[in-house]
Coordinates of C-alpha atoms in Angstrom, one line a residue:
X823 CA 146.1 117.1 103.3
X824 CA 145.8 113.8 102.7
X825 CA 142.7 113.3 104.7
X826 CA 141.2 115.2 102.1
X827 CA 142.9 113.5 99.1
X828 CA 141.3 110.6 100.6
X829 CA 137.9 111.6 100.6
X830 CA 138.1 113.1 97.4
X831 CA 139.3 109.6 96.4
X832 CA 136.1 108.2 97.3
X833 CA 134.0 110.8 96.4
X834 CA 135.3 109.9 92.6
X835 CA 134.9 106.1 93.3
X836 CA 131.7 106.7 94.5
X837 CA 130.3 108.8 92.1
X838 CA 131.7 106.3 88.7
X839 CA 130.3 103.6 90.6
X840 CA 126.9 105.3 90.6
X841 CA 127.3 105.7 86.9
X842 CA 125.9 102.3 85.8
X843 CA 123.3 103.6 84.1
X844 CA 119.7 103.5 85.2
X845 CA 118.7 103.6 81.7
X846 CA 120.6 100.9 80.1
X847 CA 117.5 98.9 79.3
X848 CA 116.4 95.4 77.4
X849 CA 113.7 94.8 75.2
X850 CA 110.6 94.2 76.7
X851 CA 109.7 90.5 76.4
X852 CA 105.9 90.8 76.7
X853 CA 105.7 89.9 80.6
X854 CA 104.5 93.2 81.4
X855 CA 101.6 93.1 84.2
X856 CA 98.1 95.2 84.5
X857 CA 96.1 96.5 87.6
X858 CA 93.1 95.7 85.3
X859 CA 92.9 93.4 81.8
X860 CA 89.7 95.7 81.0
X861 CA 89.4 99.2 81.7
X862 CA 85.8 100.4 81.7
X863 CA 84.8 104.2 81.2
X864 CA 81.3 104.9 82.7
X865 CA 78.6 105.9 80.0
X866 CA 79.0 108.9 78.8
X867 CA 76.5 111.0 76.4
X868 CA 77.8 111.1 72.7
X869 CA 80.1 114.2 72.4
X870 CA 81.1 114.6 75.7
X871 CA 84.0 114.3 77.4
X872 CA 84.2 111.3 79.8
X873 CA 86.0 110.9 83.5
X874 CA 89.6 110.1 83.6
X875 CA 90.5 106.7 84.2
X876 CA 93.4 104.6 84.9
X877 CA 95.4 101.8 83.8
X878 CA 99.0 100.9 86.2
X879 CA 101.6 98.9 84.2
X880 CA 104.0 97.2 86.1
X881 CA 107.5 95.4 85.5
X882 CA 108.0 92.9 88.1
X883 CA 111.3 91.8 86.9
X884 CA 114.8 92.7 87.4
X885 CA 115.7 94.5 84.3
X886 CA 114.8 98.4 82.9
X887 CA 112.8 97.6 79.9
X888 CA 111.8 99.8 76.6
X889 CA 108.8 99.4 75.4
X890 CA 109.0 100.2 71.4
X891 CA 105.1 101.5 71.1
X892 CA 102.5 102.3 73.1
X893 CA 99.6 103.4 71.1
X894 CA 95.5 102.5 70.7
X895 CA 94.9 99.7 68.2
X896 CA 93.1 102.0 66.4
X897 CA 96.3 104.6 65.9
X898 CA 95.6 108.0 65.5
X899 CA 91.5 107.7 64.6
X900 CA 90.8 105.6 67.8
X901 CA 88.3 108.1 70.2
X902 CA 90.2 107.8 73.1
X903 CA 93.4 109.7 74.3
X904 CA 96.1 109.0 76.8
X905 CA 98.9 110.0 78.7
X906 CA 101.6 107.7 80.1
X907 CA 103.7 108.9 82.9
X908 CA 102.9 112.4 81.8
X909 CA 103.6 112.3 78.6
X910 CA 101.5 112.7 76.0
X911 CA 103.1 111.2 72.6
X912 CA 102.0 111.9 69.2
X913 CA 98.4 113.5 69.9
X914 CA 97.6 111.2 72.9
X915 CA 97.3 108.5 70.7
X916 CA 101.0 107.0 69.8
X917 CA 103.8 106.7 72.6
X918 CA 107.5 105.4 71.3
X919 CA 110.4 103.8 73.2
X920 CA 108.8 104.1 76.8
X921 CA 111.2 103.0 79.6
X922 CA 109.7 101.4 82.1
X923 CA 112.6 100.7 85.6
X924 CA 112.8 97.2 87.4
X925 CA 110.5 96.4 89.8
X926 CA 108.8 99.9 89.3
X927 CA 105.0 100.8 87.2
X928 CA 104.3 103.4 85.0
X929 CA 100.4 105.2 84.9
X930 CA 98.2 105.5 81.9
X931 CA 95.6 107.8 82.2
X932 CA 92.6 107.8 79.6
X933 CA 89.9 109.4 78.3
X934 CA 87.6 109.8 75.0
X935 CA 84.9 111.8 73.5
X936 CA 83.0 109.7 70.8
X937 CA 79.8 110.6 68.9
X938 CA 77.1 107.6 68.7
X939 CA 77.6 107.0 65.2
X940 CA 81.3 105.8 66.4
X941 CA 79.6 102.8 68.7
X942 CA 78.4 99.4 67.4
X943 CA 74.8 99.8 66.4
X944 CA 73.9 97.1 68.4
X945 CA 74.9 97.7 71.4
X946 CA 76.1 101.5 71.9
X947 CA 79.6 100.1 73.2
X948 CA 82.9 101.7 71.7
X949 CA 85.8 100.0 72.1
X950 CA 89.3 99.7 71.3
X951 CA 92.4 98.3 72.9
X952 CA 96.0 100.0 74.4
X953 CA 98.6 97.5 72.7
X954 CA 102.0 97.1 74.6
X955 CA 105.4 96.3 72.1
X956 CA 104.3 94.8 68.6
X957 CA 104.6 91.4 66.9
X958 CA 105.6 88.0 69.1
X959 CA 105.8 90.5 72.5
X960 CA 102.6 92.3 72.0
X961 CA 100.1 92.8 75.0
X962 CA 96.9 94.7 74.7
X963 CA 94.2 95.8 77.7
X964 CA 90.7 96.4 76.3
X965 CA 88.9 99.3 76.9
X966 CA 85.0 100.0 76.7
X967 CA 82.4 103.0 77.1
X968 CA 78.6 103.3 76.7
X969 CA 77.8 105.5 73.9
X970 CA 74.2 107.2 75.1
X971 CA 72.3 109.3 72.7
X972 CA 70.4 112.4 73.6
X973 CA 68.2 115.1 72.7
X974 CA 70.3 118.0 73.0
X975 CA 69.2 121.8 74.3
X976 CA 70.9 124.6 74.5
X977 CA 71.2 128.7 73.3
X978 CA 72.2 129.8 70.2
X979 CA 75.0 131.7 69.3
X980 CA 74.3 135.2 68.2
X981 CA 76.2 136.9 65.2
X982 CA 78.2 138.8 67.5
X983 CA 79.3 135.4 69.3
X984 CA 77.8 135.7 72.3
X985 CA 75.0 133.2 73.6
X986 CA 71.6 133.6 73.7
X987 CA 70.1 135.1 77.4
X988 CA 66.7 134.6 79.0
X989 CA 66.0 137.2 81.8
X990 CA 65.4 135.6 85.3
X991 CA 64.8 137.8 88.4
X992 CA 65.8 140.5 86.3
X993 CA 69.4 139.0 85.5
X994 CA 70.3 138.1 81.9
X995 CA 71.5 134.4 82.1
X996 CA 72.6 131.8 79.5
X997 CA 69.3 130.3 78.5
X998 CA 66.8 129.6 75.5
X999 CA 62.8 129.3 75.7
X1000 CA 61.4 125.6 74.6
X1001 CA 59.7 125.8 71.5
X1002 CA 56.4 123.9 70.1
X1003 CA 58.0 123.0 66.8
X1004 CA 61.4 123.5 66.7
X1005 CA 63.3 122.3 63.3
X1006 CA 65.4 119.4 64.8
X1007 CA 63.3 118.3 68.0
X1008 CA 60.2 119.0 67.2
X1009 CA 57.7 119.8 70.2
X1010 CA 60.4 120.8 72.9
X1011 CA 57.3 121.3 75.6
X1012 CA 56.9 117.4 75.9
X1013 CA 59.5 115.8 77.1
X1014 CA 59.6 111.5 76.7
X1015 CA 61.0 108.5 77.4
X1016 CA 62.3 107.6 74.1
X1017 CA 65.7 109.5 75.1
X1018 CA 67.5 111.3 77.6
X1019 CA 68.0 115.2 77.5
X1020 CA 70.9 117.2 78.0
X1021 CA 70.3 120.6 78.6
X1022 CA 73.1 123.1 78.7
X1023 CA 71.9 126.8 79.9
X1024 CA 68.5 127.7 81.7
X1025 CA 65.5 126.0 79.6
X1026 CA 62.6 128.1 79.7
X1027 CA 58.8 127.9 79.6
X1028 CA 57.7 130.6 77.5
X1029 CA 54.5 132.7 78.9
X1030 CA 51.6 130.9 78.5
X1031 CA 52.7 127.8 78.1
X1032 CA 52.9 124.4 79.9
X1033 CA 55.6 121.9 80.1
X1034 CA 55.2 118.1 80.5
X1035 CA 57.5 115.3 81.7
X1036 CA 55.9 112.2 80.5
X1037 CA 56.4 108.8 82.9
X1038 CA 60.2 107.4 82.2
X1039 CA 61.7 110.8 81.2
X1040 CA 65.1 111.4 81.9
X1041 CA 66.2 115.3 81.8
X1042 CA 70.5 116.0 82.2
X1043 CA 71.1 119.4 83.5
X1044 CA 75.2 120.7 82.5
X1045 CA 77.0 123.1 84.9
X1046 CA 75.5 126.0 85.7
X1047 CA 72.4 125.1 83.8
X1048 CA 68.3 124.6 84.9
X1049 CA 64.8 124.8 84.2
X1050 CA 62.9 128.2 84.7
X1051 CA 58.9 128.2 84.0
X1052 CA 57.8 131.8 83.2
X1053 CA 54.9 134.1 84.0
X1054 CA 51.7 132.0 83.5
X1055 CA 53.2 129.1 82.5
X1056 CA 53.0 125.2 84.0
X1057 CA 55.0 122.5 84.9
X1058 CA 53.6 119.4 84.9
X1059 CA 55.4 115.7 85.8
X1060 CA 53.9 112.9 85.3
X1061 CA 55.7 110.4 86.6
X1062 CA 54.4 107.2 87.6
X1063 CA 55.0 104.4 90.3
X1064 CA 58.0 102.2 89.3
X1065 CA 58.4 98.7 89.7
X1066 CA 61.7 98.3 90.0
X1067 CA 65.5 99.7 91.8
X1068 CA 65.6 101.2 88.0
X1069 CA 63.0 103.9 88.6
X1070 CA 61.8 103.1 84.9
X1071 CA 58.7 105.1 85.2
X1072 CA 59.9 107.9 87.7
X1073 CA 60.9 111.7 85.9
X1074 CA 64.3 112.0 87.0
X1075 CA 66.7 115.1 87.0
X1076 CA 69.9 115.5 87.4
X1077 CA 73.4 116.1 86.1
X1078 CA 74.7 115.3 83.1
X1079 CA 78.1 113.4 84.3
X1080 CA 76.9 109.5 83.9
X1081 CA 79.7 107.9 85.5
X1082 CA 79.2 106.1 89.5
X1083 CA 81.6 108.7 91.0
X1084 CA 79.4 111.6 90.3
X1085 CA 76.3 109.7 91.3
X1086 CA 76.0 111.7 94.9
X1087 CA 78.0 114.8 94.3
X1088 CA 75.7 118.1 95.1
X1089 CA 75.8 121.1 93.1
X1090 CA 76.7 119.8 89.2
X1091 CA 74.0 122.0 88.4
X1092 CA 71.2 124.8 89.1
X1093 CA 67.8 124.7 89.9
X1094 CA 64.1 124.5 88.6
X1095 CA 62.8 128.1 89.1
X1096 CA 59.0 128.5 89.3
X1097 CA 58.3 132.5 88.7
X1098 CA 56.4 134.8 90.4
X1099 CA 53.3 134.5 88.4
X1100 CA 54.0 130.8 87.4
X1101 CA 50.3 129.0 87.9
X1102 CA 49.2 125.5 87.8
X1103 CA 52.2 123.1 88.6
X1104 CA 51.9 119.4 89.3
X1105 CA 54.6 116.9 90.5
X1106 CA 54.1 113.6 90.8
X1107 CA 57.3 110.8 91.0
X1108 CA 60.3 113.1 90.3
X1109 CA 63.3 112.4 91.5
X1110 CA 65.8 115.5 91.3
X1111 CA 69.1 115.1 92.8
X1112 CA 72.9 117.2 92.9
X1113 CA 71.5 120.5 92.0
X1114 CA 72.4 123.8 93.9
X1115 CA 68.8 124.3 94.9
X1116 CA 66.3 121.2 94.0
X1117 CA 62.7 123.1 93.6
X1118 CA 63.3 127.1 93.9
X1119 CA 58.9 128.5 94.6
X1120 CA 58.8 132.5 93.5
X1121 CA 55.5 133.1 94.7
X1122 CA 53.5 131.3 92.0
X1123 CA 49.6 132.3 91.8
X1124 CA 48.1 129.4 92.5
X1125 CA 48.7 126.0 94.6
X1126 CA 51.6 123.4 93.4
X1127 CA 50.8 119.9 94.5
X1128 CA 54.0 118.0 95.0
X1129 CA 53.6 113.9 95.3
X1130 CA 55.7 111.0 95.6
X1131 CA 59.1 112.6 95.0
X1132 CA 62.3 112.6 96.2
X1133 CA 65.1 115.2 96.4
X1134 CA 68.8 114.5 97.3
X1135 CA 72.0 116.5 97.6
X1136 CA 71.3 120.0 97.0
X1137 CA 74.3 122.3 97.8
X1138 CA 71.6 124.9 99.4
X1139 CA 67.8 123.7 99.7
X1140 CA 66.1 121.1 98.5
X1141 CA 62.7 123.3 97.9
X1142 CA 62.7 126.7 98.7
X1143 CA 59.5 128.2 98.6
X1144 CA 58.8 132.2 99.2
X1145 CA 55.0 132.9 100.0
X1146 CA 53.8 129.6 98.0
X1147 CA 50.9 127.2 98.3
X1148 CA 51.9 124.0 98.3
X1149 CA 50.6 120.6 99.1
X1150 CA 52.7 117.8 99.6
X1151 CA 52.4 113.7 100.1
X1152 CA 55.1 111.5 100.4
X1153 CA 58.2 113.4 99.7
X1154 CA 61.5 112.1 100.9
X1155 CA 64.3 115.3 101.1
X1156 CA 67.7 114.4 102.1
X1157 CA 71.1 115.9 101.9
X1158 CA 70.9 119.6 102.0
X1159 CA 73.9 122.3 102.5
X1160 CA 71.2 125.0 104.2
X1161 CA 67.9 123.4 104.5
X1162 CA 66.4 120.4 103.1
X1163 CA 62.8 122.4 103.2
X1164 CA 62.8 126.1 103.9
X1165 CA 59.4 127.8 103.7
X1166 CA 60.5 131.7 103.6
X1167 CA 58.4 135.3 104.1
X1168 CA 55.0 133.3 104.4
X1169 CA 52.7 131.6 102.4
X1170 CA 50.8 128.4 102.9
X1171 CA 52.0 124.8 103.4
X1172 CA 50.4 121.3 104.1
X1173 CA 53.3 118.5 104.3
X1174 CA 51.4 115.0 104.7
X1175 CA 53.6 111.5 105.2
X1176 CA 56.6 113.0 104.0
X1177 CA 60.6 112.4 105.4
X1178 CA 62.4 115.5 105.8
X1179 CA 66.3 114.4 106.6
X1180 CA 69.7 116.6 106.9
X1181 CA 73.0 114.6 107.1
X1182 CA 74.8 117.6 105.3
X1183 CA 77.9 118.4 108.1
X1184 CA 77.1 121.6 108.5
X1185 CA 76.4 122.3 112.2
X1186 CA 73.6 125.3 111.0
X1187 CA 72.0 123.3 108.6
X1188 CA 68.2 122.3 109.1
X1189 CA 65.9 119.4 107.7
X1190 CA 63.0 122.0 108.4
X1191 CA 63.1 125.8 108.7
X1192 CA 60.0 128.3 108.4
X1193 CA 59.6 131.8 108.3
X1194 CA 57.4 134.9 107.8
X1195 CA 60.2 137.2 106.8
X1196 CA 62.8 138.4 104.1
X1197 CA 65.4 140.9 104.2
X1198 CA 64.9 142.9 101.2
X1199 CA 61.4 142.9 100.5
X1200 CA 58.8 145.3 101.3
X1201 CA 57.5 145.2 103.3
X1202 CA 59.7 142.8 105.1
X1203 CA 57.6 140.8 106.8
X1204 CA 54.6 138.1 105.4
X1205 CA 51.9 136.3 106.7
X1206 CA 52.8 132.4 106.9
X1207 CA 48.7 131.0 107.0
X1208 CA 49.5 128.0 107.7
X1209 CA 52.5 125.0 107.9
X1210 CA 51.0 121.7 108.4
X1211 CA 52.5 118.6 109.1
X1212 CA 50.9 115.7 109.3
X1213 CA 52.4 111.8 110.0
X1214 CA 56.1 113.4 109.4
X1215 CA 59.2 112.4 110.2
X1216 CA 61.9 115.9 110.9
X1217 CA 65.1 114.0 111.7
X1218 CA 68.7 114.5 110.6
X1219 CA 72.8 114.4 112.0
X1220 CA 72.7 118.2 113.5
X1221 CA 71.2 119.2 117.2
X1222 CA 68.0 120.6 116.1
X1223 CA 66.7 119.9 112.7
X1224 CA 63.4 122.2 113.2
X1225 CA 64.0 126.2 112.9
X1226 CA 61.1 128.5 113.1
X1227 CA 62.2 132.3 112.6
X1228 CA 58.9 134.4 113.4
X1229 CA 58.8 137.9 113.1
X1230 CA 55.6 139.4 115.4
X1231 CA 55.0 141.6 112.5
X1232 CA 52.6 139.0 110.4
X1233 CA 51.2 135.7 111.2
X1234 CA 53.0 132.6 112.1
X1235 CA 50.7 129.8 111.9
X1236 CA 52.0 126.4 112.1
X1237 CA 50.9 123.2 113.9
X1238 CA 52.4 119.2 114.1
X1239 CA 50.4 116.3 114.0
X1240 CA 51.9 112.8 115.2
X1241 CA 55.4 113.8 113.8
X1242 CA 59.0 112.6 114.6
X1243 CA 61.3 115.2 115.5
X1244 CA 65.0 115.8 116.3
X1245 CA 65.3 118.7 118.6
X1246 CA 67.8 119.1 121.4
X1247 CA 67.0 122.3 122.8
X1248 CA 63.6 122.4 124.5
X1249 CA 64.0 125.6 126.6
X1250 CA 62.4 127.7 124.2
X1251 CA 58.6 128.5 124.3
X1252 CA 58.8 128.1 120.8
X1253 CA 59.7 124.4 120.9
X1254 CA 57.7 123.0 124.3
X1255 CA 56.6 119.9 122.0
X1256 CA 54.5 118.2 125.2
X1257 CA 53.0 121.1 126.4
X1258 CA 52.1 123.5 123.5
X1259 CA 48.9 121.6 122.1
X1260 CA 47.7 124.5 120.2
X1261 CA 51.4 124.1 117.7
X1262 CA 52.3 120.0 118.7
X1263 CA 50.5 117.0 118.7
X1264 CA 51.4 113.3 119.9
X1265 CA 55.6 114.2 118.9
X1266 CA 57.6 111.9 119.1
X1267 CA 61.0 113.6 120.3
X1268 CA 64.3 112.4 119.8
X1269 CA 63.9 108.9 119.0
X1270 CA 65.8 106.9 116.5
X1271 CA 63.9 106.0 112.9
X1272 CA 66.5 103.6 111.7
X1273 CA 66.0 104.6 108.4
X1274 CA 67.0 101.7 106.3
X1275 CA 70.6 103.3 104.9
X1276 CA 70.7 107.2 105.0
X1277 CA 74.1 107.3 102.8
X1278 CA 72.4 105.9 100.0
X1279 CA 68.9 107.8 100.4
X1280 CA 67.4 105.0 101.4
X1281 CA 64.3 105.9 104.2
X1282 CA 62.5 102.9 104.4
X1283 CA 62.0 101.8 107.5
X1284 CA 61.2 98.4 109.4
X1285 CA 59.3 97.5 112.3
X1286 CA 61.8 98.3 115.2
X1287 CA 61.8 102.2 113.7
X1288 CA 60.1 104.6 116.4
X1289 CA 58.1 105.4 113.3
X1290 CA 56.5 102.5 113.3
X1291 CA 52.7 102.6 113.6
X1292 CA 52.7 106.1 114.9
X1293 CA 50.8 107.7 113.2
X1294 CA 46.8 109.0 112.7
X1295 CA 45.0 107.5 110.5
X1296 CA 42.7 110.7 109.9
X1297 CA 45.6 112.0 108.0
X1298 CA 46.7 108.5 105.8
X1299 CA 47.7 108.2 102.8
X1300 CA 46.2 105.4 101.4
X1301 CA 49.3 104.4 99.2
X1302 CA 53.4 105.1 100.3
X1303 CA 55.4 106.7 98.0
X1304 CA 56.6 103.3 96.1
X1305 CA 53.2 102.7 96.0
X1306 CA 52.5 99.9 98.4
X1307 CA 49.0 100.2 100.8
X1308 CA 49.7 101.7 104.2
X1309 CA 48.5 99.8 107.5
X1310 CA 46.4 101.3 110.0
X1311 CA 47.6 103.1 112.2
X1312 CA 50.0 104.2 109.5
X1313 CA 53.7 104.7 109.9
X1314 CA 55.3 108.1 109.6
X1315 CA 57.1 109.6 107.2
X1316 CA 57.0 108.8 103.3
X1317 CA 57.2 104.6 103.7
X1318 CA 55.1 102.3 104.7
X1319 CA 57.9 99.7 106.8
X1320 CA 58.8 96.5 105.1
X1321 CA 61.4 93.9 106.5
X1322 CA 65.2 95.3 105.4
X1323 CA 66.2 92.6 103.1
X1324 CA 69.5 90.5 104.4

């Protein structure tokens, strides 16, 4: 019995001596330190939400604090809204009595949605601060985001509150046709440099009618949205060498998240979809990137000319082409969860100084893959004309980043002139890349390009690549896709090799 009169004993000296409390706090006395004296939200387009970022707090001294008010300088107008260690306060804007432990931080977590009429005129920036305490102890850290204004697209509302559909291979989707004189924009079939567009939905080229991207254009695609030209109707991009890392004169697509950590990530939004019926397309110096599928071919009626673009991080292909003509020069495709080109149930292709890479991890992906078939179609099979490549580079991370898929029912007609290719696997008659003259000519197999960085979708290459000087001049381009004159012999792929800077 008294063994366990004693421990209770403890137990009760224990437990009062445990109840000096934790939140017995001080005034804070201003000395309160930040993991950053500026936080910096990424641009963001007027009316959209931005990222989440963060701001740590820390109290290096001995004492529990309590800070009397946390709030924006701006009080309850300011743009931005917060939570601080979970809490939200008076409408994410005004935070009373925090207590903030010894030695211990607290996280502020921040976001805003601000209009362009909100910035300073001068230079787009909105700002305000997060002030700590008030009067002789007050601290502040400044915040700052990059209004950008836009041309806006997107589908009405219909009476009954649902949103306007466009039909595309037979499915009714979220979408709207581009009109020549709309009541706000104006001509919505040219598309400028004098600001970005956001489109939300699938943007669609009525019948008839042709599109154009002038040099400089910058197009934003939201979730689940895209471009779809319709029956008869063109795409043309006219986009233009550029001079600088700023691609000032490229057409550029992609999403419409602005801030660095969305920069690479596939899939924030569809694809441009060229109809079965679509005629007369011409691209020249796009870059598309982070779409689901990049350029999405449906047969159209005539032959698309594709030159000096680039296409990076598409969840499934970069262009997928089914029975199209297309003629290609120096195009750069990267990054691809199926295939960074697949040519599917035929058609005719010619593919000329152009770098088709795969580092998706995906042990089945391809850079390359062609076929003559389709499950689904009638019949099932199509003649595939012809697949030329000419001074290419076919490399990538996976084993074998060339697939052909023939079916002996139709044609398969394809042929490789002084190319680069990955291919582990030699053992089938399909691939015998020394001996097959009448399908592969001068390959180079298996040898490193040293592509300058393939992370950041950089393919230049330098003197040292195998690349280098490999290829035939009866196929050259005269001019790289940046625009500088090739040597003879030329080099492969899309660049003409420069010296990586230091």
């Amino acid at each position: 019995m008294r063994q366990y009169f004693t421990i209770f004993i403890l137990g009760l000296i224990l437990a009062f001596g445990s109840c000096r409390t934790d939140f017995d706090t001080v005034a804070s006395t201003g000395d309160l330190k930040f993991s950053k004296d500026t936080v910096y939200l990424d641009t963001v387009f007027k009316n959209i939400g931005s990222s989440t970022y963060q701001l740590k707090v820390y109290n290096r001294s001995k004492n529990d604090i309590s800070i009397p008010i946390v709030q924006f300088k701006k009080g309850l107008s300011s743009k931005y809204r917060m939570t601080v260690d979970g809490m939200t306060g008076t409408n994410g804007k005004i935070f009373k009595d925090v207590t903030l432990l010894a030695k211990d931080s607290l996280y502020i977590f921040i976001e805003t949605t601000a209009d362009i009429t909100d910035a300073n005129p001068t230079d787009f920036l909105y700002t305000d601060e997060i002030q700590f305490d008030s009067g002789a102890n007050l601290q502040e850290a400044a915040l700052v985001t990059l209004i950008q204004d836009a041309v806006f697209l997107y589908p009405n509302q219909n009476p009954d509150g649902t949103k306007e559909k466009i039909k595309i291979d037979g499915k009714d989707v979220d979408g709207f046709y581009l009109s020549e004189s709309d009541a706000v924009n104006g001509n919505e079939l040219i598309f400028t440099k004098q600001k970005p567009y956001v489109i939300y939905g699938y943007a669609g080229v009525p019948d008839n009618k042709t599109v154009t991207f002038e040099a400089g254009a910058r197009v934003h695609f939201h979730a689940n949205s895209g471009l779809y030209v319709g029956n008869n109707a063109s795409l043309q991009i006219n986009g233009t060498a550029s001079k600088t890392d700023q691609l000032e004169n490229e057409v550029i697509f992609e999403g419409d998240r602005l801030e660095s950590l969305y920069s690479n990530i596939p899939g924030q939004w569809k694809s441009v979809i060229f109809s079965n019926g679509s005629a007369n397309h011409s691209i020249n110096h796009l870059t598309l990137k982070n779409a689901v599928t990049g350029l999405d071919f449906k047969n159209p009626s005539n032959t698309v000319e594709i030159k000096d673009t680039q296409i990076y991080n598409c969840v499934e292909y970069g262009i997928l082409a089914e029975n199209s003509h297309i003629i290609a020069e120096n195009i750069v495709i990267n990054y691809a969860g199926i295939a960074s080109l697949l040519c599917v149930y035929g058609g005719d292709y010619s593919f000329t100084h152009c770098t088709f890479n795969n580092n998706w991890s995906n042990p089945s992906h391809f850079a390359v893959s062609l076929s003559n078939s389709l499950t689904g179609k009638t019949p099932e099979t199509n003649a595939l004309t012809n697949a030329t490549f000419n001074n290419c580079i076919i490399f990538g991370s996976n084993f074998n980043e060339l697939n052909l898929s023939k079916n002996t029912s139709a044609a398969f007609v394809y042929q490789f002139n002084n190319c680069l290719l990955k291919f582990g696997n030699t053992s089938n008659p399909d691939y015998q890349f020394k001996s097959d003259t009448q399908h592969y000519n001068n390959i180079i197999l298996n040898e490193n390009p040293k592509f300058y960085n393939v992370a950041q979708n950089k393919f230049n290459i330098d003197k040292t690549s195998a690349a280098f000087a490999k290829g035939n001049p009866a196929y050259i381009i005269p001019l790289d896709i940046l625009g500088i004159t090739r040597t003879s012999p030329p080099d492969l792929g899309a660049y003409q090799s420069q010296d990586f800077p230091k």
